[in-house]
Amino acid sequence: MGMTIAEKILARHAGKDVVRPGELITARIDMVLGNDITSPLAISEFKKIGVDRVFDKDRIALVPDHFTPNKDIKSAEQSKLLREFAREHQITYYFEVGRMGIEHALLPEEGLALPGEIIIGADSHTCTYGALGALSTGVGSTDMAAAMALGEAWFKVPSTLKFIFNGKLQPWVSGKDLILYLIGKIGVDGALYRSMEFWGEIISSLSMDSRLAMCNMAIEAGAKCGIIEPDEITLDYVTARAKRSFEPVYADKDAEYEKVYTFNGDEIEPQVAFPHLPENTRGISEVGEVRLDQVVIGSCTNGRMEDLRIAAEILRGKKVHRDVRLLIIPGTQNIVRQAMREGLLDIFIAAEAVVSTPTCGPCLGGHMGILANGERALATTNRNFVGRMGHPGSEVYLSNPAIAAASAIAGKICAPGEVA
Amino acid sequence: MQGHVWKFGNDIDTDAIIPARYLNTSDPAELAKHLMEDADESFPSKVKAGDIIVALKNFGCGSSREHAPIAIKAGGVACVIAHSFARIFYRNAINIGLPILESPEAAEKIEQGHEVRVDLASGTIENLSTGEVYQAAPFPPFMQTIMDKGGLIGYVKWRLESEKS
């Protein structure tokens, strides 16, 4: 009996020929990631272990992205801890403000997340790199500390769910919609403790940015990871930028899946998740009248070039509705620059949107666009929990960048066709 | 251990346990002041040392923030019992030594205000208010060892020591 992608990657990193779901193993880690919220705790736990050095200064990435550029004195102190630790241990991939980006937009771009690798990060959206054929998963600060000391972590081998998307992608539908649709079908714990694998003709034709958006939200179904088997699109993306050698891992033909789901992509329209869970999804045609105070385009889910290009296509020559604030947050400095070269920033500012430096900012109610009581936002982010973007009495709806851009113009949630 | 129960529903996320607006610190006492604030505003003033949280499915879903189990522990909560836990929360609780038990039956039947007694070693949960007894699955030996060492850091130190000798 063969193995799934997650099983094969775990087996290889545990020095075993075979692993099976449920088995507890210790595996070698290719990359350890932390940000300005989770790393300070990890650093204090690391110090308790009593080792002098980190296991490998080239295999740790520290990215101050959540409350940066620092929003207050306390968060400045947190970032300072990160910076000092990076200097002390000569961490190669510490990304200072000005060179940083939102961590899960940044690491793939920098070639620091590669096919066949195991990457753990003290951030739940570390699962993003499954789009590159890696087993990447979110952990807590203590796991990060232990991995910085030892270069390994413990895992329970997950069973795997296979999701096949047949048919053709419909207009304005992206990876974001596929994952929202899927979460709407299986629920926010529908893949709890599992590895998800995404297959089918739609996935094969999906751009890398769309794949990254899709795998980014595997955690929103409770999964350990969401993986797409490496193909030509993957190798084209990683080959030019890889900072290390890597070896892609492919699923065995006779791999055993706990369950196989098949979806017809012809029937999937752009999705909107209603408050207060990502599983509360509706097709755009069934949304009804939802007026908005704020729209956010950005985050580790949808702050990449493809997202900005789509938003610009819709916003070109238009104005944001007078009652709406539109915030656009490119994911990395490179993306800001590319958007500038392509004239996208000019389109956004002409449309009377705000363009921000890369930050997680409003996605988690940190800064740069917090909601007041009773306010309603549509965001291309990943979570719409109570109080996620500010006051517990505010509301967050989730969508792709096309719906978000159109809705910012209309002042209510709508499809791009309604503002064309 | 024995304690008074605070009952919560399905999908209690880490933003409800400790909202991100308070994550500019990792001081446990500071975090505990805002424990479960967005789910129940008066919770931090009501919860007492030794109390027990009981919740339904997918407790701790969302962010990887270890601040969530830390706030629960610092708030004096002795143990969390749930139908199921989100996986990062589950790992974090074990890694920092916050006792957690998975028991769908206990999660379903225990109500707000009940008094329960928990034996962590055997996974037995006794509902003193109704007389019912529920059984949680025991931890695999590896995870039990981590908890016996007071969490992952204690475990790693112990392992490094034993490799030296």
Coordinates of C-alpha atoms in Angstrom, one line a residue:
Chain A
M1 CA 0.0 0.0 0.0
G2 CA 1.4 3.4 -1.0
M3 CA 1.5 6.7 0.8
T4 CA 0.0 10.1 0.4
I5 CA 2.1 13.2 -0.1
A6 CA 2.0 14.1 3.6
E7 CA 2.9 10.5 4.6
K8 CA 5.9 10.4 2.2
I9 CA 7.3 13.7 3.3
L10 CA 7.0 12.8 7.0
A11 CA 8.5 9.3 6.4
R12 CA 11.5 10.8 4.6
H13 CA 12.1 13.4 7.3
A14 CA 11.8 10.8 10.1
G15 CA 14.3 8.5 8.4
K16 CA 11.7 5.8 7.9
D17 CA 10.6 3.8 4.8
V18 CA 6.9 4.0 5.7
V19 CA 4.7 5.9 8.1
R20 CA 1.0 5.3 8.7
P21 CA -1.8 7.6 10.0
G22 CA -1.9 7.8 13.8
E23 CA 1.8 7.1 14.2
L24 CA 3.8 9.5 16.5
I25 CA 7.1 10.4 15.0
T26 CA 10.0 12.9 15.3
A27 CA 10.9 14.6 12.0
R28 CA 13.7 16.8 10.8
I29 CA 12.6 20.4 10.0
D30 CA 13.8 22.3 6.9
M31 CA 12.6 25.7 8.0
V32 CA 11.3 27.2 11.2
L33 CA 9.3 30.5 11.1
G34 CA 8.1 33.0 13.6
N35 CA 6.6 36.5 13.6
D36 CA 6.6 39.5 16.0
I37 CA 3.7 38.1 18.1
T38 CA 4.7 34.5 18.5
S39 CA 8.5 34.7 18.4
P40 CA 9.0 36.7 21.7
L41 CA 7.4 33.8 23.6
A42 CA 9.5 31.3 21.6
I43 CA 12.7 33.2 22.4
S44 CA 12.0 33.2 26.1
E45 CA 11.2 29.4 25.9
F46 CA 14.4 28.8 23.8
K47 CA 16.5 30.5 26.5
K48 CA 15.1 28.0 29.1
I49 CA 16.4 25.0 27.1
G50 CA 19.9 26.0 27.8
V51 CA 21.5 25.5 24.4
D52 CA 24.0 28.2 23.2
R53 CA 23.1 28.3 19.5
V54 CA 20.2 27.7 17.2
F55 CA 20.4 24.5 15.2
D56 CA 21.0 26.2 11.9
K57 CA 21.0 30.0 11.3
D58 CA 20.1 29.5 7.7
R59 CA 16.9 27.5 8.5
I60 CA 15.1 30.0 10.7
A61 CA 13.0 32.9 9.3
L62 CA 11.9 35.7 11.6
V63 CA 9.4 38.2 10.1
P64 CA 8.0 41.1 12.1
D65 CA 4.8 41.6 10.2
H66 CA 1.8 41.6 12.5
F67 CA 2.0 44.8 14.4
T68 CA 4.6 46.5 12.2
P69 CA 5.7 49.1 11.5
N70 CA 5.1 49.1 15.2
K71 CA 1.8 50.4 16.3
D72 CA 2.6 51.1 20.0
I73 CA 5.3 50.9 22.6
K74 CA 4.5 47.4 23.7
S75 CA 4.6 46.0 20.2
A76 CA 7.9 47.9 19.6
E77 CA 9.3 46.1 22.6
Q78 CA 8.2 42.7 21.1
S79 CA 9.9 43.5 17.8
K80 CA 13.0 44.6 19.6
L81 CA 13.3 41.2 21.2
L82 CA 13.0 39.6 17.8
R83 CA 15.6 41.9 16.3
E84 CA 18.1 41.4 19.2
F85 CA 17.7 37.6 19.0
A86 CA 18.3 37.7 15.2
R87 CA 21.5 39.7 15.7
E88 CA 22.8 37.5 18.6
H89 CA 22.3 34.3 16.6
Q90 CA 23.1 35.8 13.2
I91 CA 19.8 34.6 11.7
T92 CA 20.3 34.9 8.0
Y93 CA 16.6 35.3 7.2
Y94 CA 15.5 38.0 9.5
F95 CA 13.5 40.5 7.5
E96 CA 13.6 44.0 8.9
V97 CA 10.8 46.6 8.1
G98 CA 11.7 47.8 4.6
R99 CA 12.7 44.3 3.5
M100 CA 9.9 42.4 5.1
G101 CA 6.5 41.3 3.8
I102 CA 3.6 39.4 5.2
E103 CA 5.4 36.1 6.2
H104 CA 3.4 33.7 3.9
A105 CA 3.6 36.0 0.9
L106 CA 7.3 36.6 1.6
L107 CA 8.7 33.0 2.2
P108 CA 7.5 31.6 -1.2
E109 CA 8.7 34.7 -3.0
E110 CA 12.2 34.4 -1.3
G111 CA 12.5 30.7 -2.3
L112 CA 12.5 29.7 1.4
A113 CA 9.6 27.2 1.1
L114 CA 10.2 24.4 -1.3
P115 CA 8.6 21.2 -2.6
G116 CA 9.1 18.1 -0.4
E117 CA 10.1 20.1 2.6
I118 CA 8.8 20.2 6.2
I119 CA 8.2 23.8 7.4
I120 CA 6.8 24.7 10.7
G121 CA 5.8 28.2 11.7
A122 CA 4.4 29.8 14.8
D123 CA 1.6 31.1 12.8
S124 CA -1.5 29.1 11.8
H125 CA -1.3 30.1 8.2
T126 CA 2.0 28.4 7.7
C127 CA 0.0 25.8 5.8
T128 CA 0.2 28.2 2.8
Y129 CA 3.3 26.4 1.5
G130 CA 1.4 23.3 0.7
A131 CA 0.8 25.1 -2.6
L132 CA 4.5 24.4 -3.3
G133 CA 4.2 20.7 -2.4
A134 CA 5.7 21.2 1.0
L135 CA 4.3 19.8 4.3
S136 CA 4.0 23.0 6.2
T137 CA 2.0 23.5 9.3
G138 CA 1.3 26.0 12.1
V139 CA 2.5 25.3 15.6
G140 CA 2.8 27.3 18.8
S141 CA 5.7 29.3 20.2
T142 CA 7.0 26.4 22.4
D143 CA 7.2 24.1 19.3
M144 CA 9.1 26.9 17.5
A145 CA 11.5 27.2 20.5
A146 CA 12.2 23.4 20.6
A147 CA 12.7 23.3 16.8
M148 CA 15.1 26.3 16.9
A149 CA 17.2 24.3 19.3
L150 CA 16.9 20.8 17.9
G151 CA 15.9 21.2 14.2
E152 CA 13.1 18.7 14.7
A153 CA 9.5 18.4 15.9
W154 CA 7.1 15.7 16.9
F155 CA 4.1 14.9 14.7
K156 CA 1.2 12.6 14.7
V157 CA 1.0 11.3 11.1
P158 CA -2.4 12.6 9.8
S159 CA -4.8 10.7 7.6
T160 CA -5.4 12.4 4.2
L161 CA -8.6 13.7 2.6
K162 CA -8.6 14.0 -1.2
F163 CA -10.5 16.8 -2.8
I164 CA -11.0 16.7 -6.6
F165 CA -12.2 19.7 -8.5
N166 CA -13.4 18.8 -12.0
G167 CA -14.8 21.1 -14.7
K168 CA -13.7 24.6 -15.5
L169 CA -13.1 27.7 -13.4
Q170 CA -16.0 30.1 -13.9
P171 CA -15.5 33.9 -14.4
W172 CA -14.1 35.8 -11.4
V173 CA -13.6 32.5 -9.5
S174 CA -10.2 31.9 -7.9
G175 CA -8.4 29.6 -5.5
K176 CA -10.0 31.6 -2.7
D177 CA -13.5 30.7 -3.8
L178 CA -12.6 27.0 -4.2
I179 CA -11.4 26.8 -0.6
L180 CA -14.3 28.9 0.8
Y181 CA -16.7 26.7 -1.2
L182 CA -15.0 23.6 0.2
I183 CA -15.1 24.9 3.8
G184 CA -18.8 25.7 3.3
K185 CA -19.3 22.0 2.4
I186 CA -17.2 20.3 5.1
G187 CA -17.3 22.9 8.0
V188 CA -14.6 24.5 10.1
D189 CA -13.6 21.2 11.6
G190 CA -14.3 19.1 8.5
A191 CA -10.6 18.3 8.1
L192 CA -9.6 18.4 11.8
Y193 CA -6.2 16.8 12.3
R194 CA -6.1 15.7 8.6
S195 CA -3.9 16.5 5.6
M196 CA -5.9 17.8 2.6
E197 CA -4.7 17.1 -0.9
F198 CA -6.2 19.2 -3.8
W199 CA -6.5 17.5 -7.2
G200 CA -8.3 17.8 -10.5
E201 CA -8.2 19.7 -13.8
I202 CA -9.1 23.0 -12.1
I203 CA -6.2 22.7 -9.7
S204 CA -3.8 21.8 -12.5
S205 CA -4.7 25.0 -14.3
L206 CA -4.6 27.2 -11.2
S207 CA -2.0 29.9 -11.0
M208 CA 0.6 29.8 -8.2
D209 CA -0.9 32.9 -6.5
S210 CA -4.3 31.2 -6.5
R211 CA -2.9 27.9 -5.2
L212 CA -1.2 29.8 -2.3
A213 CA -4.5 31.5 -1.4
M214 CA -6.2 28.1 -1.4
C215 CA -3.7 26.2 0.7
N216 CA -3.5 29.2 3.1
M217 CA -7.0 28.5 4.3
A218 CA -6.6 24.7 4.9
I219 CA -6.4 25.6 8.6
E220 CA -9.9 27.1 8.4
A221 CA -11.1 23.6 7.8
G222 CA -9.1 22.5 10.9
A223 CA -6.5 20.7 8.7
K224 CA -2.8 20.2 9.6
C225 CA -1.9 21.0 6.0
G226 CA -3.3 21.4 2.5
I227 CA -1.1 20.2 -0.3
I228 CA -1.0 20.4 -4.1
E229 CA 1.3 17.9 -5.8
P230 CA 4.2 19.7 -7.5
D231 CA 3.8 20.1 -11.3
E232 CA 5.3 22.3 -14.0
I233 CA 3.7 25.5 -12.6
T234 CA 5.3 24.7 -9.2
L235 CA 8.7 24.0 -10.6
D236 CA 8.6 27.1 -12.8
Y237 CA 7.8 29.1 -9.7
V238 CA 10.5 27.7 -7.4
T239 CA 13.4 26.9 -9.7
A240 CA 14.4 30.5 -10.2
R241 CA 14.2 31.5 -6.6
A242 CA 15.1 28.4 -4.5
K243 CA 17.6 29.2 -1.8
R244 CA 18.3 25.5 -1.2
S245 CA 18.3 22.3 -3.2
F246 CA 15.1 20.3 -2.9
E247 CA 13.5 17.1 -3.9
P248 CA 9.7 17.1 -4.9
V249 CA 7.5 14.4 -3.4
Y250 CA 4.6 12.9 -5.4
A251 CA 1.7 10.8 -4.1
D252 CA 1.9 7.1 -4.7
K253 CA -0.7 5.8 -7.2
D254 CA -2.0 3.4 -4.6
A255 CA -2.0 5.9 -1.7
E256 CA -4.8 5.3 0.8
Y257 CA -7.2 8.2 1.5
E258 CA -9.6 8.4 4.4
K259 CA -12.2 10.0 2.1
V260 CA -12.4 11.4 -1.4
Y261 CA -14.6 14.4 -2.2
T262 CA -15.4 15.4 -5.8
F263 CA -16.7 18.8 -6.7
N264 CA -17.9 20.2 -10.0
G265 CA -16.2 23.5 -10.7
D266 CA -18.7 24.5 -13.3
E267 CA -21.2 25.0 -10.5
I268 CA -18.9 27.1 -8.2
E269 CA -19.5 30.9 -8.4
P270 CA -17.5 33.5 -6.4
Q271 CA -18.1 32.8 -2.7
V272 CA -18.8 35.1 0.3
A273 CA -18.4 33.9 3.9
F274 CA -20.9 35.6 6.3
P275 CA -20.1 36.3 9.9
H276 CA -18.8 34.8 12.1
L277 CA -17.3 31.6 10.6
P278 CA -15.5 30.9 7.3
E279 CA -18.0 28.0 6.8
N280 CA -21.0 30.4 6.5
T281 CA -20.6 30.6 2.7
R282 CA -23.0 31.7 0.0
G283 CA -22.6 32.1 -3.7
I284 CA -22.4 35.7 -4.8
S285 CA -25.8 35.4 -6.4
E286 CA -27.4 34.6 -3.0
V287 CA -25.8 37.3 -0.9
G288 CA -28.7 39.8 -1.0
E289 CA -28.3 43.4 0.2
V290 CA -25.2 43.8 2.5
R291 CA -24.0 47.4 2.9
L292 CA -20.4 48.0 3.8
D293 CA -18.3 50.5 5.8
Q294 CA -14.9 49.1 4.9
V295 CA -13.2 46.8 2.3
V296 CA -9.8 45.3 2.8
I297 CA -7.7 43.8 0.0
G298 CA -4.6 42.1 1.2
S299 CA -3.3 39.6 3.8
C300 CA -1.4 36.3 3.6
T301 CA -4.4 35.0 1.7
N302 CA -4.9 37.6 -1.0
G303 CA -2.1 40.2 -1.1
R304 CA -0.2 38.9 -4.1
M305 CA 0.3 40.3 -7.6
E306 CA -2.6 38.4 -9.2
D307 CA -4.9 39.8 -6.5
L308 CA -3.8 43.3 -7.0
R309 CA -4.1 43.0 -10.8
I310 CA -7.6 41.8 -10.5
A311 CA -8.5 44.6 -8.1
A312 CA -7.0 47.2 -10.4
E313 CA -8.8 45.8 -13.5
I314 CA -12.1 46.5 -11.7
L315 CA -11.1 49.8 -10.0
R316 CA -9.6 51.4 -13.1
G317 CA -11.3 54.6 -13.8
K318 CA -13.8 54.1 -10.9
K319 CA -14.2 55.7 -7.5
V320 CA -14.7 54.0 -4.2
H321 CA -18.3 54.5 -2.8
R322 CA -18.5 57.6 -0.7
D323 CA -19.5 55.6 2.4
V324 CA -16.7 53.1 2.1
R325 CA -13.0 53.0 3.1
L326 CA -11.0 50.8 0.8
L327 CA -7.7 49.6 2.2
I328 CA -5.2 47.9 -0.1
I329 CA -2.2 46.1 1.4
P330 CA 0.3 44.5 -0.9
G331 CA 1.9 41.4 0.6
T332 CA 5.6 42.2 0.2
Q333 CA 7.9 45.1 -0.7
N334 CA 8.6 43.4 -4.1
I335 CA 4.8 43.3 -4.7
V336 CA 4.5 47.0 -3.8
R337 CA 7.3 47.7 -6.3
Q338 CA 5.9 45.6 -9.1
A339 CA 2.4 47.1 -8.5
M340 CA 4.0 50.5 -8.8
R341 CA 5.8 49.6 -12.1
E342 CA 2.6 48.3 -13.6
G343 CA 0.7 51.4 -12.6
L344 CA -1.6 49.6 -10.2
L345 CA -0.9 51.9 -7.2
D346 CA -1.9 54.9 -9.4
I347 CA -5.2 53.2 -10.3
F348 CA -5.9 52.5 -6.6
I349 CA -5.1 56.0 -5.4
A350 CA -7.1 57.6 -8.2
A351 CA -10.0 55.4 -7.1
E352 CA -9.5 57.0 -3.6
A353 CA -8.3 53.8 -1.9
V354 CA -5.6 53.8 0.8
V355 CA -2.5 51.9 -0.1
S356 CA -0.5 50.6 2.9
T357 CA 3.0 49.2 3.4
P358 CA 2.9 45.4 3.9
T359 CA 1.5 44.4 7.3
C360 CA -1.0 41.9 8.7
G361 CA -2.6 45.0 10.3
P362 CA -6.4 44.9 10.2
C363 CA -6.8 41.2 9.4
L364 CA -6.4 40.3 13.0
G365 CA -7.7 43.6 14.4
G366 CA -4.1 44.8 15.0
H367 CA -3.9 48.3 13.4
M368 CA -4.4 50.1 10.1
G369 CA -8.1 49.8 9.8
I370 CA -9.9 48.7 13.0
L371 CA -13.7 48.5 13.0
A372 CA -16.0 50.4 15.4
N373 CA -19.0 48.8 17.0
G374 CA -21.7 48.0 14.5
E375 CA -19.4 48.5 11.4
R376 CA -19.2 46.0 8.6
A377 CA -16.3 45.0 6.4
L378 CA -15.7 42.8 3.4
A379 CA -12.1 41.5 3.4
T380 CA -10.0 39.2 1.3
T381 CA -8.5 37.9 4.5
N382 CA -9.1 34.4 6.0
R383 CA -11.1 34.8 9.3
N384 CA -14.4 36.4 10.2
F385 CA -14.6 35.5 13.9
V386 CA -16.3 37.8 16.4
G387 CA -14.1 40.8 16.9
R388 CA -11.5 39.7 14.4
M389 CA -11.1 43.1 12.8
G390 CA -11.9 45.2 15.8
H391 CA -14.9 45.8 18.1
P392 CA -16.8 42.5 19.1
G393 CA -19.9 44.2 17.7
S394 CA -18.4 44.6 14.2
E395 CA -18.8 42.2 11.3
V396 CA -16.4 40.7 8.8
Y397 CA -17.4 39.1 5.5
L398 CA -14.8 37.2 3.4
S399 CA -14.4 37.1 -0.4
N400 CA -11.9 37.1 -3.3
P401 CA -10.3 40.4 -4.5
A402 CA -12.7 40.8 -7.5
I403 CA -15.8 40.8 -5.3
A404 CA -14.0 43.0 -2.8
A405 CA -13.0 45.6 -5.4
A406 CA -16.5 45.7 -7.0
S407 CA -18.2 45.9 -3.6
A408 CA -16.0 48.9 -2.6
I409 CA -17.3 50.7 -5.7
A410 CA -20.9 49.7 -5.1
G411 CA -20.9 50.3 -1.3
K412 CA -22.5 46.8 -0.9
I413 CA -21.4 43.3 -1.6
C414 CA -21.8 42.6 -5.3
A415 CA -20.3 40.9 -8.4
P416 CA -17.9 42.7 -10.7
G417 CA -20.6 42.7 -13.5
E418 CA -22.7 45.1 -11.4
V419 CA -20.1 47.9 -11.5
A420 CA -18.7 47.3 -15.0
Chain B
M1 CA -8.9 18.0 40.8
Q2 CA -12.4 19.2 41.3
G3 CA -14.0 22.4 40.1
H4 CA -16.9 24.5 39.0
V5 CA -17.8 24.4 35.3
W6 CA -18.0 27.2 32.7
K7 CA -19.7 25.8 29.6
F8 CA -19.0 27.0 26.0
G9 CA -20.4 26.0 22.6
N10 CA -18.8 24.9 19.3
D11 CA -15.9 26.5 17.5
I12 CA -14.6 28.7 20.3
D13 CA -11.8 30.4 18.4
T14 CA -8.5 31.8 19.8
D15 CA -9.7 35.4 19.1
A16 CA -12.6 34.7 21.5
I17 CA -10.1 33.1 24.1
I18 CA -7.7 36.1 23.8
P19 CA -8.4 38.8 21.3
A20 CA -5.4 39.8 19.1
R21 CA -5.7 43.4 20.4
Y22 CA -4.0 42.2 23.6
L23 CA -1.2 40.3 21.9
N24 CA 1.3 43.2 22.2
T25 CA 2.4 41.4 25.4
S26 CA 3.0 37.8 26.4
D27 CA 2.8 38.4 30.1
P28 CA 0.5 35.6 31.4
A29 CA -1.2 37.8 34.1
E30 CA -1.9 40.6 31.6
L31 CA -3.4 38.1 29.2
A32 CA -5.6 36.4 31.9
K33 CA -7.3 39.8 32.5
H34 CA -8.9 39.4 29.1
L35 CA -9.6 35.7 29.1
M36 CA -12.7 34.8 27.0
E37 CA -13.6 38.5 26.9
D38 CA -15.2 38.5 23.5
A39 CA -17.3 35.4 24.3
D40 CA -18.4 36.6 27.8
E41 CA -17.3 40.0 28.8
S42 CA -17.5 39.4 32.6
F43 CA -15.7 36.1 32.4
P44 CA -12.3 37.4 33.7
S45 CA -14.0 38.7 36.9
K46 CA -16.1 35.5 37.4
V47 CA -13.6 32.7 36.8
K48 CA -11.9 31.3 40.0
A49 CA -8.7 29.3 40.5
G50 CA -9.5 25.6 40.0
D51 CA -12.5 26.2 37.7
I52 CA -13.0 23.9 34.7
I53 CA -13.9 24.9 31.1
V54 CA -16.1 22.5 29.2
A55 CA -16.8 23.1 25.5
L56 CA -18.2 21.3 22.5
K57 CA -16.5 20.8 19.1
N58 CA -13.2 22.4 17.8
F59 CA -12.2 24.3 20.9
G60 CA -9.3 26.7 20.2
C61 CA -9.7 26.9 16.4
G62 CA -8.0 29.7 14.5
S63 CA -4.7 31.3 15.3
S64 CA -1.6 29.5 16.5
R65 CA -1.2 31.9 19.4
E66 CA 0.1 30.1 22.5
H67 CA -1.2 33.1 24.4
A68 CA -4.6 31.3 24.4
P69 CA -3.7 28.3 26.5
I70 CA -1.4 30.6 28.5
A71 CA -4.3 32.9 29.3
I72 CA -6.5 30.0 30.3
K73 CA -3.8 28.6 32.6
A74 CA -2.9 32.0 34.1
G75 CA -6.7 32.7 34.6
G76 CA -6.6 29.8 37.1
V77 CA -8.6 27.3 34.9
A78 CA -7.4 23.8 36.0
C79 CA -8.5 21.8 33.0
V80 CA -10.4 22.1 29.7
I81 CA -12.7 19.3 28.6
A82 CA -14.1 19.4 25.0
H83 CA -15.7 17.2 22.4
S84 CA -12.7 18.0 20.2
F85 CA -9.8 20.5 20.1
A86 CA -8.4 22.3 17.2
R87 CA -5.0 20.8 16.5
I88 CA -2.6 23.7 17.2
F89 CA -4.4 24.4 20.5
Y90 CA -4.2 20.7 21.4
R91 CA -0.4 20.8 20.7
N92 CA 0.1 24.1 22.6
A93 CA -1.8 22.8 25.6
I94 CA 0.4 19.7 25.9
N95 CA 3.5 21.7 25.2
I96 CA 2.8 24.2 28.0
G97 CA 1.3 21.7 30.4
L98 CA -2.3 22.8 30.4
P99 CA -4.4 19.7 31.2
I100 CA -7.0 18.9 28.5
L101 CA -9.3 16.0 28.0
E102 CA -11.3 15.0 24.9
S103 CA -14.6 13.4 25.7
P104 CA -17.7 13.9 23.5
E105 CA -20.0 12.5 26.1
A106 CA -18.7 14.7 28.9
A107 CA -18.8 17.7 26.7
E108 CA -22.4 17.0 25.7
K109 CA -23.7 16.2 29.2
I110 CA -21.9 18.6 31.5
E111 CA -23.7 21.9 32.0
Q112 CA -22.8 25.4 33.1
G113 CA -22.5 25.4 36.9
H114 CA -22.0 21.7 37.4
E115 CA -19.3 20.5 39.8
V116 CA -16.9 17.9 38.3
R117 CA -14.0 15.9 39.5
V118 CA -11.3 14.9 37.1
D119 CA -8.6 12.2 37.4
L120 CA -6.0 13.1 34.7
A121 CA -4.0 9.9 35.0
S122 CA -7.0 7.7 34.2
G123 CA -9.0 10.2 32.1
T124 CA -12.1 9.7 34.4
I125 CA -14.5 12.6 34.7
E126 CA -17.1 12.5 37.5
N127 CA -20.0 14.8 37.3
L128 CA -20.8 15.5 41.0
S129 CA -24.0 17.4 40.2
T130 CA -25.6 14.5 38.3
G131 CA -23.6 11.4 39.5
E132 CA -22.6 10.5 36.0
V133 CA -19.1 9.3 35.1
Y134 CA -17.4 9.8 31.7
Q135 CA -14.2 8.4 30.3
A136 CA -11.8 10.4 28.2
A137 CA -9.3 8.6 26.0
P138 CA -5.9 8.4 27.7
F139 CA -2.9 10.2 26.1
P140 CA -0.4 8.2 24.0
P141 CA 2.7 7.5 26.2
F142 CA 4.8 10.0 24.2
M143 CA 2.5 12.9 25.0
Q144 CA 2.1 11.7 28.6
T145 CA 5.9 11.9 28.9
I146 CA 5.9 15.5 27.6
M147 CA 3.2 16.4 30.2
D148 CA 5.0 14.5 33.0
K149 CA 8.1 16.7 32.3
G150 CA 6.0 19.8 32.7
G151 CA 5.7 20.5 29.0
L152 CA 7.9 20.4 25.8
I153 CA 10.7 22.5 27.2
G154 CA 11.0 20.3 30.2
Y155 CA 10.9 17.3 27.9
V156 CA 13.6 18.7 25.6
K157 CA 15.9 19.5 28.5
W158 CA 15.4 16.0 29.9
R159 CA 16.2 14.5 26.5
L160 CA 19.4 16.6 26.0
E161 CA 20.5 15.7 29.5
S162 CA 20.0 12.0 28.9
E163 CA 21.8 12.2 25.6
K164 CA 24.8 13.7 27.4
S165 CA 25.0 11.0 30.1

